[in-house]
Short mmCIF file of C-alpha atoms and ligand atoms in Angstrom, two decimals:
data_model
loop_
_atom_site.label_atom_id
_atom_site.label_comp_id
_atom_site.label_asym_id
_atom_site.label_seq_id
_atom_site.Cartn_x
_atom_site.Cartn_y
_atom_site.Cartn_z
CA MET A 1 -0.02 0.10 -0.08
CA SER A 2 1.16 3.45 -0.67
CA PHE A 3 -0.18 6.47 1.15
CA ASN A 4 -2.06 9.04 -0.95
CA ARG A 5 -0.12 12.16 -1.05
CA THR A 6 1.01 14.95 -3.27
CA PRO A 7 4.79 15.41 -3.71
CA ILE A 8 5.79 18.84 -2.61
CA ALA A 9 7.41 19.63 -6.06
CA GLU A 10 4.07 19.16 -7.54
CA VAL A 11 2.13 21.30 -4.86
CA LEU A 12 4.33 24.10 -5.51
CA GLN A 13 3.29 24.19 -9.21
CA THR A 14 -0.27 23.75 -8.55
CA ASP A 15 -2.93 26.53 -9.02
CA PRO A 16 -4.40 27.25 -5.20
CA LYS A 17 -8.13 26.83 -5.30
CA SER A 18 -8.60 25.96 -1.80
CA GLN A 19 -8.68 22.40 -2.96
CA GLU A 20 -7.81 19.74 -0.36
CA ILE A 21 -4.36 18.41 -0.38
CA THR A 22 -2.32 15.81 1.54
CA VAL A 23 1.42 16.19 1.99
CA MET A 24 3.92 14.09 4.03
CA GLY A 25 7.48 15.00 4.79
CA TRP A 26 10.08 16.02 7.48
CA VAL A 27 9.75 19.41 9.39
CA ARG A 28 12.75 21.73 8.59
CA THR A 29 11.65 24.52 10.91
CA PHE A 30 8.64 25.56 12.86
CA ARG A 31 8.18 29.30 13.53
CA ASN A 32 6.02 31.11 15.78
CA ASN A 33 4.06 28.08 16.61
CA GLN A 34 2.32 28.61 13.27
CA PHE A 35 4.66 28.12 10.20
CA ILE A 36 5.95 24.70 9.21
CA ALA A 37 8.59 24.46 6.50
CA LEU A 38 7.97 20.97 5.13
CA ASN A 39 10.47 19.17 2.84
CA ASP A 40 9.81 15.67 1.26
CA GLY A 41 12.99 15.48 -0.96
CA SER A 42 10.98 15.75 -4.17
CA CYS A 43 12.55 19.28 -4.55
CA LEU A 44 14.90 21.67 -2.84
CA LYS A 45 12.23 24.02 -1.79
CA THR A 46 10.03 23.67 1.28
CA LEU A 47 6.28 24.08 1.40
CA GLN A 48 4.82 26.56 3.93
CA VAL A 49 2.13 24.84 6.12
CA VAL A 50 0.14 27.14 8.34
CA VAL A 51 -1.19 25.60 11.53
CA ASP A 52 -4.36 27.02 13.36
CA TYR A 53 -2.38 27.27 16.62
CA GLU A 54 -5.17 28.97 18.62
CA ASN A 55 -7.44 25.79 18.16
CA ALA A 56 -4.70 23.29 18.03
CA ASP A 57 -3.83 20.84 20.77
CA PRO A 58 -0.71 22.27 22.55
CA ALA A 59 0.73 18.90 23.14
CA LEU A 60 0.57 18.17 19.37
CA LEU A 61 2.18 21.61 18.54
CA LYS A 62 5.05 20.77 20.96
CA ARG A 63 5.74 17.64 18.75
CA ILE A 64 6.21 19.59 15.65
CA THR A 65 10.13 19.84 15.77
CA THR A 66 12.93 19.97 13.34
CA GLY A 67 13.36 16.51 11.88
CA ALA A 68 9.91 15.07 12.71
CA ALA A 69 7.95 13.21 10.12
CA ILE A 70 4.48 14.45 9.62
CA LYS A 71 1.16 14.38 7.57
CA ILE A 72 -0.72 17.24 6.85
CA VAL A 73 -4.14 17.45 5.31
CA GLY A 74 -5.28 20.90 4.52
CA SER A 75 -6.50 23.27 1.70
CA LEU A 76 -4.07 24.90 -0.82
CA GLU A 77 -4.12 28.65 -0.73
CA ALA A 78 -2.38 31.50 -2.33
CA SER A 79 0.37 32.57 0.00
CA GLN A 80 0.47 36.29 1.28
CA GLY A 81 4.00 35.60 2.45
CA ARG A 82 7.26 36.39 0.59
CA GLY A 83 9.20 33.68 -1.28
CA GLN A 84 6.24 31.38 -2.10
CA LYS A 85 3.18 31.41 -4.27
CA VAL A 86 1.09 28.80 -2.35
CA GLU A 87 0.90 27.34 1.12
CA VAL A 88 -1.15 24.75 2.92
CA LYS A 89 -3.60 25.68 5.56
CA ALA A 90 -3.63 22.66 7.76
CA SER A 91 -6.89 21.19 8.90
CA SER A 92 -5.14 18.10 10.57
CA VAL A 93 -1.55 17.37 11.58
CA GLU A 94 -0.42 13.74 12.31
CA ILE A 95 2.97 12.86 13.53
CA PHE A 96 4.48 9.72 12.23
CA GLY A 97 7.91 10.11 13.86
CA ASP A 98 9.04 12.50 16.59
CA SER A 99 12.40 14.13 16.68
CA ASP A 100 13.71 15.16 20.00
CA PRO A 101 15.10 18.74 19.19
CA GLU A 102 17.48 18.54 22.18
CA LYS A 103 19.11 15.52 20.55
CA TYR A 104 18.68 15.87 16.77
CA PRO A 105 22.07 16.55 15.31
CA LEU A 106 20.82 18.60 12.44
CA GLN A 107 19.95 22.08 13.66
CA PRO A 108 18.42 24.60 11.43
CA LYS A 109 21.78 26.30 10.79
CA LYS A 110 24.96 25.81 8.69
CA HIS A 111 27.01 22.86 9.38
CA SER A 112 30.45 22.21 8.11
CA LEU A 113 30.89 19.48 5.47
CA GLU A 114 33.30 17.71 7.70
CA PHE A 115 30.61 17.31 10.41
CA LEU A 116 27.89 16.33 7.98
CA ARG A 117 30.35 13.50 6.76
CA GLU A 118 30.34 12.18 10.44
CA ILE A 119 26.59 12.13 10.22
CA ALA A 120 26.18 10.93 6.71
CA HIS A 121 23.13 8.89 7.67
CA LEU A 122 21.31 12.17 8.31
CA ARG A 123 22.98 14.57 5.71
CA PHE A 124 20.52 13.66 2.89
CA ARG A 125 18.16 15.90 4.89
CA THR A 126 20.12 19.02 4.20
CA ASN A 127 19.63 21.29 1.18
CA THR A 128 23.07 20.78 -0.05
CA PHE A 129 22.96 16.94 0.08
CA GLY A 130 19.39 16.79 -1.23
CA ALA A 131 20.59 18.71 -4.22
CA ILE A 132 23.66 16.74 -4.78
CA PHE A 133 21.91 13.38 -4.54
CA ARG A 134 19.08 14.60 -7.03
CA ILE A 135 21.85 15.69 -9.31
CA ARG A 136 23.73 12.38 -8.85
CA HIS A 137 20.39 10.59 -9.85
CA ALA A 138 20.06 12.80 -12.96
CA VAL A 139 23.63 12.23 -14.06
CA SER A 140 23.12 8.53 -13.82
CA PHE A 141 19.87 8.51 -15.70
CA ALA A 142 21.22 10.91 -18.51
CA ILE A 143 24.24 8.49 -18.96
CA HIS A 144 21.91 5.46 -19.51
CA GLN A 145 19.73 7.61 -21.79
CA TYR A 146 22.79 8.77 -23.90
CA PHE A 147 24.06 5.15 -24.36
CA ASN A 148 20.51 3.60 -25.02
CA ASP A 149 19.86 6.41 -27.55
CA GLN A 150 23.28 5.51 -29.40
CA GLY A 151 22.33 1.90 -29.67
CA PHE A 152 24.54 0.62 -26.66
CA TYR A 153 23.73 -2.50 -24.50
CA TYR A 154 24.21 -2.15 -20.83
CA ILE A 155 26.25 -5.19 -19.51
CA HIS A 156 26.63 -6.37 -15.96
CA SER A 157 30.33 -7.06 -15.66
CA PRO A 158 31.16 -9.28 -12.45
CA ILE A 159 32.10 -7.70 -9.13
CA ILE A 160 34.10 -10.59 -7.86
CA THR A 161 36.70 -11.70 -10.26
CA GLY A 162 40.06 -13.42 -10.32
CA SER A 163 41.63 -11.01 -12.77
CA ASP A 164 43.40 -7.55 -12.20
CA ALA A 165 42.19 -5.52 -15.27
CA GLU A 166 44.57 -2.54 -14.61
CA GLY A 167 47.49 -4.88 -13.84
CA ALA A 168 48.31 -2.43 -11.00
CA GLY A 169 47.74 -4.89 -7.97
CA GLU A 170 45.50 -2.59 -6.09
CA MET A 171 43.04 -5.16 -5.27
CA PHE A 172 40.69 -5.98 -2.20
CA GLN A 173 40.93 -9.82 -1.73
CA VAL A 174 37.69 -11.83 -1.44
CA SER A 175 37.88 -14.98 0.50
CA THR A 176 35.93 -16.97 3.06
CA LEU A 177 39.18 -18.48 4.52
CA SER A 178 39.51 -17.89 8.16
CA PRO A 179 42.62 -15.80 8.66
CA ASP A 180 43.36 -17.66 11.92
CA ASN A 181 43.54 -20.96 10.24
CA LEU A 182 44.69 -20.66 6.47
CA PRO A 183 45.20 -23.72 4.64
CA LYS A 184 48.82 -23.88 3.19
CA THR A 185 50.39 -25.62 0.06
CA GLU A 186 53.48 -27.79 0.33
CA ASP A 187 55.70 -24.72 -0.07
CA GLY A 188 53.89 -22.65 2.62
CA ALA A 189 51.82 -20.40 0.23
CA VAL A 190 47.99 -19.90 1.13
CA ASP A 191 46.15 -22.73 -0.62
CA PHE A 192 43.32 -20.82 -2.53
CA LYS A 193 42.17 -24.14 -3.95
CA GLN A 194 40.41 -24.66 -0.72
CA ASP A 195 38.73 -21.20 -0.83
CA PHE A 196 35.22 -20.54 -1.79
CA PHE A 197 35.87 -20.24 -5.63
CA GLY A 198 38.78 -22.56 -5.65
CA LYS A 199 41.16 -19.85 -6.54
CA ALA A 200 42.32 -16.34 -5.40
CA THR A 201 39.68 -13.76 -6.12
CA ASN A 202 39.21 -10.10 -5.67
CA LEU A 203 36.82 -7.28 -5.99
CA THR A 204 36.93 -5.69 -9.53
CA VAL A 205 39.07 -2.72 -10.32
CA SER A 206 37.48 -2.34 -13.76
CA GLY A 207 34.81 -4.08 -15.90
CA GLN A 208 36.73 -3.39 -19.04
CA LEU A 209 37.99 -6.77 -19.91
CA GLU A 210 34.69 -8.35 -19.56
CA ALA A 211 33.17 -5.42 -21.70
CA GLU A 212 35.56 -6.16 -24.51
CA LEU A 213 34.30 -9.69 -24.62
CA ALA A 214 30.80 -8.53 -25.00
CA ALA A 215 31.68 -5.75 -27.52
CA LEU A 216 33.28 -8.27 -29.72
CA ALA A 217 29.85 -9.69 -30.28
CA LEU A 218 27.29 -6.91 -29.50
CA SER A 219 29.41 -4.19 -31.10
CA LYS A 220 28.39 -1.50 -28.63
CA VAL A 221 28.12 -2.05 -24.84
CA TYR A 222 28.81 -0.44 -21.62
CA THR A 223 29.09 -1.32 -17.96
CA PHE A 224 27.96 1.01 -15.06
CA GLY A 225 28.86 -0.51 -11.77
CA PRO A 226 30.84 -0.24 -8.54
CA THR A 227 34.79 -0.86 -8.85
CA PHE A 228 37.23 -1.00 -6.11
CA ARG A 229 40.74 0.13 -5.58
CA ALA A 230 42.99 -0.64 -2.49
CA GLU A 231 45.08 2.49 -3.13
CA ASN A 232 46.22 4.30 -0.27
CA SER A 233 45.08 7.77 -1.66
CA HIS A 234 44.04 10.45 0.61
CA THR A 235 42.88 13.00 -1.99
CA THR A 236 39.76 14.82 -2.74
CA ARG A 237 39.47 12.70 -6.05
CA HIS A 238 39.91 9.14 -4.98
CA LEU A 239 37.64 6.73 -3.34
CA ALA A 240 38.31 3.00 -2.52
CA GLU A 241 34.82 2.19 -3.75
CA PHE A 242 33.61 4.25 -6.79
CA TRP A 243 31.26 3.83 -9.64
CA MET A 244 32.66 3.63 -13.31
CA ILE A 245 31.05 3.74 -16.57
CA GLU A 246 32.97 1.72 -19.18
CA PRO A 247 31.77 1.81 -22.83
CA GLU A 248 33.46 -0.55 -25.26
CA VAL A 249 32.96 -0.23 -28.95
CA ALA A 250 33.87 -2.62 -31.77
CA PHE A 251 34.97 -1.21 -35.24
CA THR A 252 36.23 2.06 -33.94
CA ASP A 253 39.57 3.66 -33.17
CA ILE A 254 40.86 6.28 -30.63
CA HIS A 255 39.29 9.18 -32.64
CA GLY A 256 35.96 7.60 -32.59
CA ASN A 257 36.32 6.88 -28.94
CA MET A 258 37.30 10.54 -28.09
CA ASP A 259 34.10 11.73 -30.00
CA LEU A 260 32.12 9.35 -27.99
CA ALA A 261 33.47 10.47 -24.67
CA GLU A 262 33.21 14.19 -25.46
CA GLY A 263 29.61 13.65 -26.88
CA MET A 264 28.64 11.80 -23.73
CA LEU A 265 29.96 14.25 -21.33
CA LYS A 266 28.45 17.32 -23.18
CA TYR A 267 25.04 15.34 -23.34
CA VAL A 268 25.06 14.59 -19.51
CA ILE A 269 26.04 18.23 -18.54
CA ARG A 270 23.43 19.67 -20.97
CA TYR A 271 20.72 17.32 -19.35
CA CYS A 272 21.62 18.54 -15.81
CA LEU A 273 21.41 22.15 -16.96
CA GLU A 274 17.94 21.51 -18.30
CA HIS A 275 16.55 19.27 -15.72
CA CYS A 276 18.25 20.21 -12.41
CA HIS A 277 17.93 24.07 -12.64
CA GLU A 278 16.97 24.69 -9.05
CA ASP A 279 19.39 22.36 -7.48
CA LEU A 280 22.25 23.80 -9.71
CA GLU A 281 21.35 27.32 -8.71
CA PHE A 282 21.41 26.51 -5.05
CA LEU A 283 24.73 24.81 -5.26
CA GLU A 284 26.05 27.83 -7.39
CA GLN A 285 25.03 30.15 -4.65
CA ARG A 286 26.50 28.01 -2.14
CA LEU A 287 29.80 28.08 -3.84
CA ILE A 288 29.76 32.00 -4.19
CA ASN A 289 29.19 32.07 -0.41
CA GLU A 290 31.92 29.60 0.19
CA GLU A 291 34.34 31.66 -1.87
CA LYS A 292 33.71 34.96 -0.37
CA ASN A 293 36.20 34.25 2.37
CA LYS A 294 38.93 33.50 -0.28
CA PRO A 295 41.37 35.98 -1.77
CA GLN A 296 40.21 37.15 -5.37
CA ASN A 297 42.81 35.10 -7.23
CA GLU A 298 41.59 31.90 -5.68
CA ARG A 299 37.93 32.31 -6.46
CA SER A 300 36.52 30.52 -9.58
CA PRO A 301 36.69 32.72 -12.63
CA MET A 302 33.27 31.44 -13.61
CA SER A 303 29.94 30.57 -11.69
CA LEU A 304 28.99 27.06 -11.54
CA THR A 305 26.46 27.09 -14.46
CA GLU A 306 28.78 29.39 -16.59
CA LYS A 307 31.47 26.85 -16.21
CA LEU A 308 28.94 23.95 -17.19
CA GLU A 309 27.80 25.92 -20.17
CA PHE A 310 31.20 26.83 -21.31
CA CYS A 311 32.09 23.02 -21.20
CA VAL A 312 29.07 22.22 -23.42
CA ALA A 313 29.73 24.99 -25.99
CA ASN A 314 33.37 24.46 -26.53
CA GLU A 315 35.45 21.76 -28.37
CA PHE A 316 37.69 19.90 -26.06
CA GLU A 317 41.37 20.52 -26.86
CA ARG A 318 42.99 17.43 -28.25
CA VAL A 319 46.75 17.43 -27.57
CA THR A 320 49.34 14.66 -27.70
CA TYR A 321 51.31 13.85 -24.59
CA THR A 322 54.48 14.73 -26.30
CA GLU A 323 53.10 18.29 -27.02
CA ALA A 324 51.85 18.51 -23.28
CA ILE A 325 55.39 17.66 -21.94
CA ARG A 326 56.74 20.44 -24.19
CA ILE A 327 54.33 22.95 -22.66
CA LEU A 328 54.90 21.91 -19.20
CA LYS A 329 58.55 21.97 -19.48
CA ASN A 330 58.49 25.57 -20.58
CA SER A 331 55.77 26.59 -18.02
CA LYS A 332 56.61 29.00 -15.38
CA PRO A 333 55.81 26.69 -12.22
CA ASN A 334 58.07 24.12 -13.82
CA LYS A 335 60.98 26.52 -14.52
CA LYS A 336 60.62 28.09 -10.96
CA LYS A 337 60.39 24.57 -9.41
CA LYS A 338 56.83 25.45 -8.16
CA PHE A 339 55.51 21.88 -9.11
CA GLN A 340 56.03 19.34 -6.51
CA PHE A 341 57.12 17.00 -9.35
CA VAL A 342 59.13 19.01 -11.66
CA ILE A 343 58.95 17.66 -15.35
CA GLU A 344 62.51 16.71 -16.34
CA GLU A 345 61.98 14.62 -19.53
CA TRP A 346 59.66 12.87 -21.83
CA GLY A 347 58.28 9.73 -20.30
CA ALA A 348 57.27 11.44 -16.86
CA ASP A 349 54.00 10.40 -15.45
CA LEU A 350 51.45 13.40 -15.24
CA GLN A 351 50.45 14.43 -11.71
CA SER A 352 47.21 16.14 -11.07
CA GLU A 353 49.17 19.44 -10.62
CA HIS A 354 50.29 19.06 -14.23
CA GLU A 355 46.93 18.08 -15.56
CA ARG A 356 45.40 21.14 -13.81
CA TYR A 357 47.91 23.40 -15.07
CA LEU A 358 47.25 22.34 -18.82
CA VAL A 359 43.47 22.56 -18.33
CA GLU A 360 43.23 25.64 -15.95
CA LYS A 361 46.20 27.85 -16.89
CA HIS A 362 47.28 26.93 -20.36
CA PHE A 363 44.12 25.71 -22.50
CA LYS A 364 41.48 27.07 -20.14
CA LYS A 365 39.21 24.43 -21.37
CA PRO A 366 38.77 20.48 -21.12
CA VAL A 367 41.66 18.83 -22.63
CA ILE A 368 42.01 15.22 -24.21
CA LEU A 369 45.59 14.06 -23.97
CA ILE A 370 46.52 11.34 -26.38
CA ASP A 371 49.34 9.01 -27.32
CA TYR A 372 51.09 8.32 -23.97
CA PRO A 373 54.18 6.60 -23.40
CA LYS A 374 53.63 2.67 -23.16
CA ASP A 375 55.50 2.40 -19.94
CA ILE A 376 53.24 4.42 -17.97
CA LYS A 377 50.03 2.81 -19.38
CA SER A 378 48.25 -0.50 -19.22
CA PHE A 379 49.15 -3.62 -21.01
CA TYR A 380 46.00 -3.79 -23.15
CA MET A 381 46.51 -0.41 -25.05
CA ARG A 382 47.22 -0.30 -28.77
CA GLN A 383 50.85 0.26 -29.64
CA ASN A 384 51.48 3.00 -31.98
CA ASP A 385 53.87 2.56 -34.97
CA ASP A 386 56.56 4.84 -33.31
CA GLY A 387 57.15 1.86 -30.85
CA LYS A 388 57.09 4.28 -27.86
CA THR A 389 53.55 5.37 -27.29
CA VAL A 390 50.09 3.75 -27.08
CA ALA A 391 46.83 4.98 -28.34
CA ALA A 392 45.66 6.14 -24.84
CA MET A 393 43.37 8.96 -24.08
CA ASP A 394 42.77 10.78 -20.81
CA ILE A 395 40.06 13.60 -20.48
CA LEU A 396 41.19 16.21 -18.03
CA PHE A 397 38.65 18.68 -16.71
CA PRO A 398 39.11 21.97 -14.84
CA GLY A 399 39.17 21.67 -10.94
CA ILE A 400 39.23 17.74 -11.39
CA GLY A 401 41.96 16.69 -13.35
CA GLU A 402 41.49 13.13 -15.11
CA ILE A 403 37.94 12.57 -15.43
CA VAL A 404 37.94 9.90 -18.20
CA GLY A 405 40.74 7.36 -19.12
CA GLY A 406 40.54 5.15 -22.09
CA SER A 407 42.15 3.85 -25.23
CA GLN A 408 42.07 1.93 -28.44
CA ARG A 409 42.71 -1.81 -27.52
CA GLU A 410 45.51 -3.85 -28.78
CA GLU A 411 43.69 -6.27 -31.10
CA ARG A 412 46.77 -7.94 -32.51
CA LEU A 413 47.41 -11.26 -30.59
CA ASP A 414 51.13 -11.24 -31.09
CA LYS A 415 51.56 -7.62 -30.06
CA LEU A 416 49.27 -8.16 -26.93
CA THR A 417 51.05 -11.24 -25.74
CA GLN A 418 54.43 -9.63 -26.22
CA ARG A 419 53.47 -6.74 -24.00
CA MET A 420 51.90 -8.95 -21.52
CA GLU A 421 55.15 -10.79 -21.18
CA GLU A 422 57.18 -7.71 -20.80
CA MET A 423 54.87 -6.49 -18.12
CA ASP A 424 54.66 -9.73 -16.31
CA ILE A 425 50.81 -10.20 -16.69
CA PRO A 426 50.13 -13.94 -16.25
CA LYS A 427 48.88 -15.00 -19.78
CA GLU A 428 47.75 -18.44 -18.52
CA GLU A 429 45.02 -16.92 -16.50
CA MET A 430 43.81 -14.71 -19.38
CA GLU A 431 43.27 -17.23 -22.05
CA TRP A 432 39.65 -16.18 -22.15
CA PHE A 433 40.73 -12.59 -22.89
CA LEU A 434 43.18 -13.76 -25.62
CA ASP A 435 40.50 -15.80 -27.34
CA THR A 436 38.92 -12.62 -28.56
CA ARG A 437 42.18 -11.87 -30.33
CA ARG A 438 42.28 -15.46 -31.73
CA TYR A 439 38.87 -15.58 -33.17
CA GLY A 440 37.49 -12.71 -35.08
CA THR A 441 39.46 -9.85 -33.49
CA CYS A 442 38.91 -6.44 -34.68
CA PRO A 443 39.75 -2.86 -33.97
CA HIS A 444 38.04 -1.61 -30.92
CA ALA A 445 38.22 1.11 -28.11
CA GLY A 446 36.57 2.18 -24.93
CA TYR A 447 37.09 4.18 -21.82
CA GLY A 448 36.19 4.52 -18.20
CA LEU A 449 34.42 7.59 -16.79
CA GLY A 450 34.77 8.14 -13.01
CA PHE A 451 31.16 8.73 -12.15
CA GLY A 452 32.02 10.56 -8.85
CA ARG A 453 34.32 12.82 -10.58
CA LEU A 454 31.54 13.69 -13.13
CA VAL A 455 29.23 14.37 -10.29
CA LEU A 456 31.81 16.36 -8.49
CA PHE A 457 32.44 18.65 -11.47
CA ILE A 458 28.57 19.20 -12.09
CA THR A 459 27.82 20.01 -8.52
CA GLY A 460 30.79 22.14 -7.88
CA MET A 461 31.74 20.46 -4.71
CA ALA A 462 35.44 20.18 -3.60
CA ASN A 463 35.55 16.57 -2.24
CA ILE A 464 34.54 13.36 -3.90
CA ARG A 465 33.61 12.15 -0.44
CA ASP A 466 30.56 14.49 -0.51
CA VAL A 467 29.08 13.31 -3.66
CA ILE A 468 28.50 9.58 -2.84
CA PRO A 469 26.26 8.67 0.01
CA PHE A 470 28.65 6.68 2.07
CA PRO A 471 32.14 7.24 1.04
CA ARG A 472 34.85 4.41 1.51
CA TYR A 473 38.30 5.61 1.73
CA PRO A 474 41.64 4.54 3.72
CA GLY A 475 40.46 4.32 7.44
CA SER A 476 36.88 4.72 6.74
CA ALA A 477 33.99 2.37 6.00
CA GLU A 478 31.23 3.84 8.14
CA PHE A 479 27.49 2.87 7.75
O1 4AD B 501 42.01 5.49 -15.70
P1 4AD B 501 41.37 4.16 -15.09
O2 4AD B 501 42.32 3.59 -13.92
O3 4AD B 501 40.96 3.34 -16.27
C1 4AD B 501 40.33 1.95 -16.34
O4 4AD B 501 40.11 1.53 -15.15
C2 4AD B 501 40.18 1.51 -17.63
N1 4AD B 501 39.94 0.26 -17.33
C3 4AD B 501 38.88 2.28 -18.16
C4 4AD B 501 38.61 1.80 -19.52
O5 4AD B 501 39.28 1.98 -20.49
N2 4AD B 501 37.64 0.92 -19.66
O6 4AD B 501 40.12 4.71 -14.41
C5 4AD B 501 39.01 5.41 -15.21
C6 4AD B 501 38.30 6.43 -14.45
C7 4AD B 501 39.50 7.62 -14.10
O7 4AD B 501 39.68 8.60 -15.27
C8 4AD B 501 38.86 8.30 -13.06
O8 4AD B 501 37.84 9.34 -13.47
C9 4AD B 501 38.12 7.27 -12.30
O9 4AD B 501 38.05 6.18 -13.16
N3 4AD B 501 38.88 6.78 -11.17
C10 4AD B 501 38.53 7.00 -9.67
N4 4AD B 501 37.61 7.64 -9.35
C11 4AD B 501 37.47 7.71 -7.93
N5 4AD B 501 38.35 7.10 -7.19
C12 4AD B 501 39.22 6.35 -7.68
N6 4AD B 501 40.24 5.81 -6.73
C13 4AD B 501 39.46 6.44 -9.06
N7 4AD B 501 40.37 5.64 -9.80
C14 4AD B 501 40.05 5.94 -10.97
MG1 MG B 502 43.74 6.62 -15.67
#
């Protein structure tokens, strides 16, 4: 059974004709024993409910407190008050759940994001997190819509796997063996043959390899699921558990791959600009207030929506890694040794300070870097004819750094196996992957979009821990 109620988002758009209306939600504030600001999460705004306090039971009025869940039946009237067109004149108030105002951690005042992270189970109830999670939903929906419209199939890649798709060894082990009583092989190693799956397994770091298998039959597929990295990163861009979108396309190359990624990012951002107006405006204002305390040169040059619109309207700059190194070597912060990692020579891995310099200071727009040195990239990337670089592409965004990482894949069996040997990737365990190169291999490409990083960019928040409901990072797996 579902209770009959009208979502507040709808009530606020309705013509007031003294019609009877039922709303349910949580009390944000209760002023003068008379005015309830009610929110049900359907939109940012609250609905004003006016209580006839003179005729109400004082014991009931006392229970209308911040955080309480209530039901209101009343009539919808034009509002005389400022800031709202309609209000509900309550004829009955019912309390579903009380909330002790002395103990409720969320007071109607500004709380720091750090504090709210500690009470992440309640932060959904704030304006900021309501806006963030409505936008997070919209981003996810738009991604599915984009790929569906383009003829892609959504593939569920496994979460438990025996492979390390990135070959970087940053995996969480999955096992039902008891740490107190590990079975051992003759040479003293843990005997994973006796483990649940009969072999060593881990949480996936990427669904790419399985997506490749599907793409080499269904042509266009994508995954959208949780991925896990046991890297000890304490940054505002990394989580140990994050969601990734990984499209994989047969019969395309790195250029088609870049077009797809740029098209997707623009589509999703445009979708949010069109559908999340109120929430974006709120977050934009929040950012302006936040930056008021900063010196002028540290404030964002554009407002949040200006930044998003700029991103949609302009072509991303496509630059080779080699060109990027030339720019960085000649840059002021490099010459003055202001970078933490000074760029000395071709082959250096780019740190986020370098990526952000290229995007924010040099090109002043999103950048796609291509053709990276093969030694700093994964084994599966297609080797270019120069023998030094691979057909990799990373998309770098202002304020974020890398948001997408992808490549054309090495479809030639001999080249792929040779690279796996050079990089000590165990071939025996990946025969299934190599089979795609043995039987009907073809040029193909794909990429991974960090979902949290895109939500971070669109909401203008500063820390990826604030755009996922319950962040997992080193030392923290609460809730
Ligand atoms: O660059 P990455 O490691 O690429 C892959 O995993 C490829 N298999 C993708 C592919 O080609 N199908 O990760 C892809 C993206 C990054 O660009 C970044 O946005 C995000 O995933 N990402 C993270 N986001 C949050 N926390 C982390 N620890 C992340 N690591 C990567
Ligand atoms: Mg990457």
